[in-house]
PDB file of C-alpha atoms in Angstrom:
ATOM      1  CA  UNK A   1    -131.216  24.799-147.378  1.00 83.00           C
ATOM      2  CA  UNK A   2    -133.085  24.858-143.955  1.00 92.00           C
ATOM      3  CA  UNK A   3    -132.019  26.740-141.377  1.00 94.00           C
ATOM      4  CA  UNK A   4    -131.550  23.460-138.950  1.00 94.00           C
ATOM      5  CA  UNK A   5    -128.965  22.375-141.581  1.00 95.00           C
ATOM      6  CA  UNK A   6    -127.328  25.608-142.416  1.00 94.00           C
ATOM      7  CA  UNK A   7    -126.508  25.519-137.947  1.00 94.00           C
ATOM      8  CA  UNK A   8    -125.495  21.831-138.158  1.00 95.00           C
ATOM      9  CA  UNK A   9    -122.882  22.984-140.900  1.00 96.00           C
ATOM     10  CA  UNK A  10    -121.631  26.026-139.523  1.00 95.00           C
ATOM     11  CA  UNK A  11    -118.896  24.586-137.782  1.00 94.00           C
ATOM     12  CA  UNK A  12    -117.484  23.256-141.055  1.00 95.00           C
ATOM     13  CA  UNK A  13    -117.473  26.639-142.382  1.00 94.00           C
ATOM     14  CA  UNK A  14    -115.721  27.680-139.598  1.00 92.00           C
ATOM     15  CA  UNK A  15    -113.368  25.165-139.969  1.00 91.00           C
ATOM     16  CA  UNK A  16    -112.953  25.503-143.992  1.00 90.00           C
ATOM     17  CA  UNK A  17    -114.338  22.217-144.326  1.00 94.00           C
ATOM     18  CA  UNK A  18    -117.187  22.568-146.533  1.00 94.00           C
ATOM     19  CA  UNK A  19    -117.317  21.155-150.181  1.00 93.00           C
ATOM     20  CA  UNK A  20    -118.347  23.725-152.978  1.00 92.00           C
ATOM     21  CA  UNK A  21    -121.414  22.925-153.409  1.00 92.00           C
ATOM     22  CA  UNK A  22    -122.353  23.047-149.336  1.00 94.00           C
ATOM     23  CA  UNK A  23    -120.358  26.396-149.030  1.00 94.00           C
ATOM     24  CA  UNK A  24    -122.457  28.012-152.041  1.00 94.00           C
ATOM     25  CA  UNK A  25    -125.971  26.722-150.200  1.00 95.00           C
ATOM     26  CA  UNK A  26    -124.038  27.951-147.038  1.00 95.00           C
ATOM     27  CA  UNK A  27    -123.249  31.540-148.208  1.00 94.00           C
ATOM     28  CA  UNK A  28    -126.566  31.926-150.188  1.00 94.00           C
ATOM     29  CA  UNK A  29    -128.047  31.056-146.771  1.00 95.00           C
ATOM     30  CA  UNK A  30    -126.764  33.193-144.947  1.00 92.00           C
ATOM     31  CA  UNK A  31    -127.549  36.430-147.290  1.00 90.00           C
ATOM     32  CA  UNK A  32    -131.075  35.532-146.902  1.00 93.00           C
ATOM     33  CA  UNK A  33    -131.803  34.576-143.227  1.00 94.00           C
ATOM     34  CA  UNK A  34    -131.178  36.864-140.529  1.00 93.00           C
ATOM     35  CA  UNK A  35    -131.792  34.565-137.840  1.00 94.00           C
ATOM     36  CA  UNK A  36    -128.871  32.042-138.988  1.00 94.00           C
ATOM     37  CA  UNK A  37    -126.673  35.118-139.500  1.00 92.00           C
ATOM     38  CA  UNK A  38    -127.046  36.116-135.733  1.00 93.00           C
ATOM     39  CA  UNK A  39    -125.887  32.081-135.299  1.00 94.00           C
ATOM     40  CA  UNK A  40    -123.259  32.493-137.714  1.00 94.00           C
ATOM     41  CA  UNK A  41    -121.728  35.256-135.417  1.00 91.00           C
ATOM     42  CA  UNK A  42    -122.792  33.777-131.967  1.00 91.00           C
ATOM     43  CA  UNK A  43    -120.837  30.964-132.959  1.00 92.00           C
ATOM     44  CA  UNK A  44    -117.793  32.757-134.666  1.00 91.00           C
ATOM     45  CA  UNK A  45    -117.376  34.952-131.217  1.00 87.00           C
ATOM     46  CA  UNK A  46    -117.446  32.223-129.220  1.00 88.00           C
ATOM     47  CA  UNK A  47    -114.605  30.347-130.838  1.00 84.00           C
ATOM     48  CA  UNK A  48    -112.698  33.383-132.625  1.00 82.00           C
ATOM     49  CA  UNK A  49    -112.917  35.325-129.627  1.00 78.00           C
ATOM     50  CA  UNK A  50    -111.686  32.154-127.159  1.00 80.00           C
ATOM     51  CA  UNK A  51    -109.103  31.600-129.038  1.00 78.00           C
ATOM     52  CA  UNK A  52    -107.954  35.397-129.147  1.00 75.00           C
ATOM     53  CA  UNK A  53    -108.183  35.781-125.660  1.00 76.00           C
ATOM     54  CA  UNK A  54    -105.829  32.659-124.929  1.00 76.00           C
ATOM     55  CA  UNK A  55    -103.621  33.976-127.255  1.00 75.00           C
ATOM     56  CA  UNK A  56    -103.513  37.461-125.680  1.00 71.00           C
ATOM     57  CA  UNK A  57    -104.161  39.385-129.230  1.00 69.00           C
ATOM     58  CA  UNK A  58    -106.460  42.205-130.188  1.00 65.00           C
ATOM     59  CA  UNK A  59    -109.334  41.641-132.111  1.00 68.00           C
ATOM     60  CA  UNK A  60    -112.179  43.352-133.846  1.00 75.00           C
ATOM     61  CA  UNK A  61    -114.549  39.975-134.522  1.00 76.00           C
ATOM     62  CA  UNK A  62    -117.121  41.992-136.552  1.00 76.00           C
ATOM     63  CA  UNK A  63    -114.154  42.803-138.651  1.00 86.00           C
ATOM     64  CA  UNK A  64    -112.947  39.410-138.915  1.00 86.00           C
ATOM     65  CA  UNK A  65    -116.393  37.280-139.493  1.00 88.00           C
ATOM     66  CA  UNK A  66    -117.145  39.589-142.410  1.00 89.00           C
ATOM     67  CA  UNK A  67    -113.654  39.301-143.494  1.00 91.00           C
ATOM     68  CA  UNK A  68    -114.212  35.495-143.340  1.00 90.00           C
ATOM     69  CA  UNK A  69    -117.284  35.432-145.323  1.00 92.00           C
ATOM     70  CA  UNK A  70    -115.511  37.670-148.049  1.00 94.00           C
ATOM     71  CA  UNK A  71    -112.655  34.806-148.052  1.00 94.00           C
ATOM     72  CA  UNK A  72    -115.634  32.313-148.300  1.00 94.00           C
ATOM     73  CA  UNK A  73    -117.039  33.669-151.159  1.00 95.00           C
ATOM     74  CA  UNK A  74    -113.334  34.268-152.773  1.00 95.00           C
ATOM     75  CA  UNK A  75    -112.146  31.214-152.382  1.00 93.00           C
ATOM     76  CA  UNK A  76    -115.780  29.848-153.712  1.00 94.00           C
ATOM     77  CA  UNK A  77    -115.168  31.882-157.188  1.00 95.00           C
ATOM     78  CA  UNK A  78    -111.704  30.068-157.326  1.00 96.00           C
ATOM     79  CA  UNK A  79    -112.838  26.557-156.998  1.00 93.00           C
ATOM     80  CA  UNK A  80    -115.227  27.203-159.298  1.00 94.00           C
ATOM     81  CA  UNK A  81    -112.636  28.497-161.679  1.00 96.00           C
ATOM     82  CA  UNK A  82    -110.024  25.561-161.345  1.00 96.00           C
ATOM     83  CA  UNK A  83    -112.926  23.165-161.890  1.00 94.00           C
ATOM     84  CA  UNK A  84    -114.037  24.781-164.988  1.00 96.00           C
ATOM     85  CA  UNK A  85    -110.215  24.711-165.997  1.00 97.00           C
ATOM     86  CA  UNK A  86    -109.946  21.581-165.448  1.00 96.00           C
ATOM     87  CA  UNK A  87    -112.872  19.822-166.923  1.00 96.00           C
ATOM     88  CA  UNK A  88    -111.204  21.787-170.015  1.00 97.00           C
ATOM     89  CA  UNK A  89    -108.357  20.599-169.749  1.00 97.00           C
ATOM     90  CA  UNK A  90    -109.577  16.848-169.545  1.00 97.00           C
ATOM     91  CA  UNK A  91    -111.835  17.694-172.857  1.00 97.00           C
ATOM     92  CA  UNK A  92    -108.524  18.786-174.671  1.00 97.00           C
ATOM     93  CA  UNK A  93    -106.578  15.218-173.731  1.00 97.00           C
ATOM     94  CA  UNK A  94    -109.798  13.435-174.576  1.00 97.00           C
ATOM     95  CA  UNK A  95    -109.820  15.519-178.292  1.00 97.00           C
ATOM     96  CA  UNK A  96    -106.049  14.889-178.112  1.00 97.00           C
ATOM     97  CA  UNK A  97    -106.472  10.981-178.019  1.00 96.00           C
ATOM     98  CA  UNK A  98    -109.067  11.002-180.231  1.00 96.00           C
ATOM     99  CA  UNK A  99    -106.952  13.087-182.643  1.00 96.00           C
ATOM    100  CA  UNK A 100    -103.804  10.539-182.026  1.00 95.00           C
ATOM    101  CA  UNK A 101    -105.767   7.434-182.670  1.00 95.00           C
ATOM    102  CA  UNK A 102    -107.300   8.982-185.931  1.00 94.00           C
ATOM    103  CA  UNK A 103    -104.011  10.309-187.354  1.00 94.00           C
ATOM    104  CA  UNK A 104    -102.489   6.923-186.572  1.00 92.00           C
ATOM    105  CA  UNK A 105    -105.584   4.826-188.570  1.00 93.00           C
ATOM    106  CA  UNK A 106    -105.160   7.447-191.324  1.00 92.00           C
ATOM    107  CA  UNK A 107    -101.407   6.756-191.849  1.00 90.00           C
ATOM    108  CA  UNK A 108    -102.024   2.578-191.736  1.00 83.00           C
TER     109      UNK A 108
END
C-alpha cells in the first residue's frame, strides 16, 4: 500500500468501514510509515476532537486513537477467526452431503 491510498482510506477506518483485507494493508501501513501515522492522528483530532467538543465531554485523543487502533487490530483477529470457522464449517456440510449421498447409493 502507498501512502496516497493508505490517506484516501483513512476515513473508512475511521468510520469502521474497511473490509479485512483493506484494514490489514491499513494497519500494516501504518506500523511502518511515520508520515501517514502523523495523518492518521491529524485526521482522528480533527473529527474525534469536533465531535467531543460539541458534545461537551472530556477527552484524552492520544488515548483514544491508540485505543482505536488496538480495537482495529482486535476486531481484525476476530474476522479472521469467524472466517476460518466458517469456511470449516461449510467443508463439514460439504463432507456431510457427500457422506449422505454415499450412504444412500450404498443401501440401494
Amino acid at each position: 500500500m502507498d501512502c496516497k491510498e493508505f490517506q484516501r482510506m483513512i476515513p473508512d477506518f475511521l468510520g469502521d468501514e474497511l473490509d479485512n483485507y483493506s484494514l490489514e494493508s491499513f494497519l500494516n501501513h501504518i506500523d511502518s510509515c511515520k508520515s501517514c501515522k502523523e495523518e492518521l492522528t491529524i485526521q482522528f483530532l480533527i473529527e474525534t476532537g469536533i465531535q467531543r467538543l460539541e458534545d461537551g465531554s472530556t477527552f484524552n485523543l492520544s488515548n483514544e486513537l491508540q485505543s482505536t487502533m488496538n480495537d482495529a487490530w482486535t476486531r481484525l483477529r476476530l474476522r479472521k477467526r469467524l472466517l476460518k470457522t466458517a469456511y470449516f464449517l461449510q467443508v463439514m456440510v460439504v463432507l456431510e452431503i457427500i457422506a449422505a449421498i454415499a450412504l444412500s447409493i450404498a443401501l440401494r
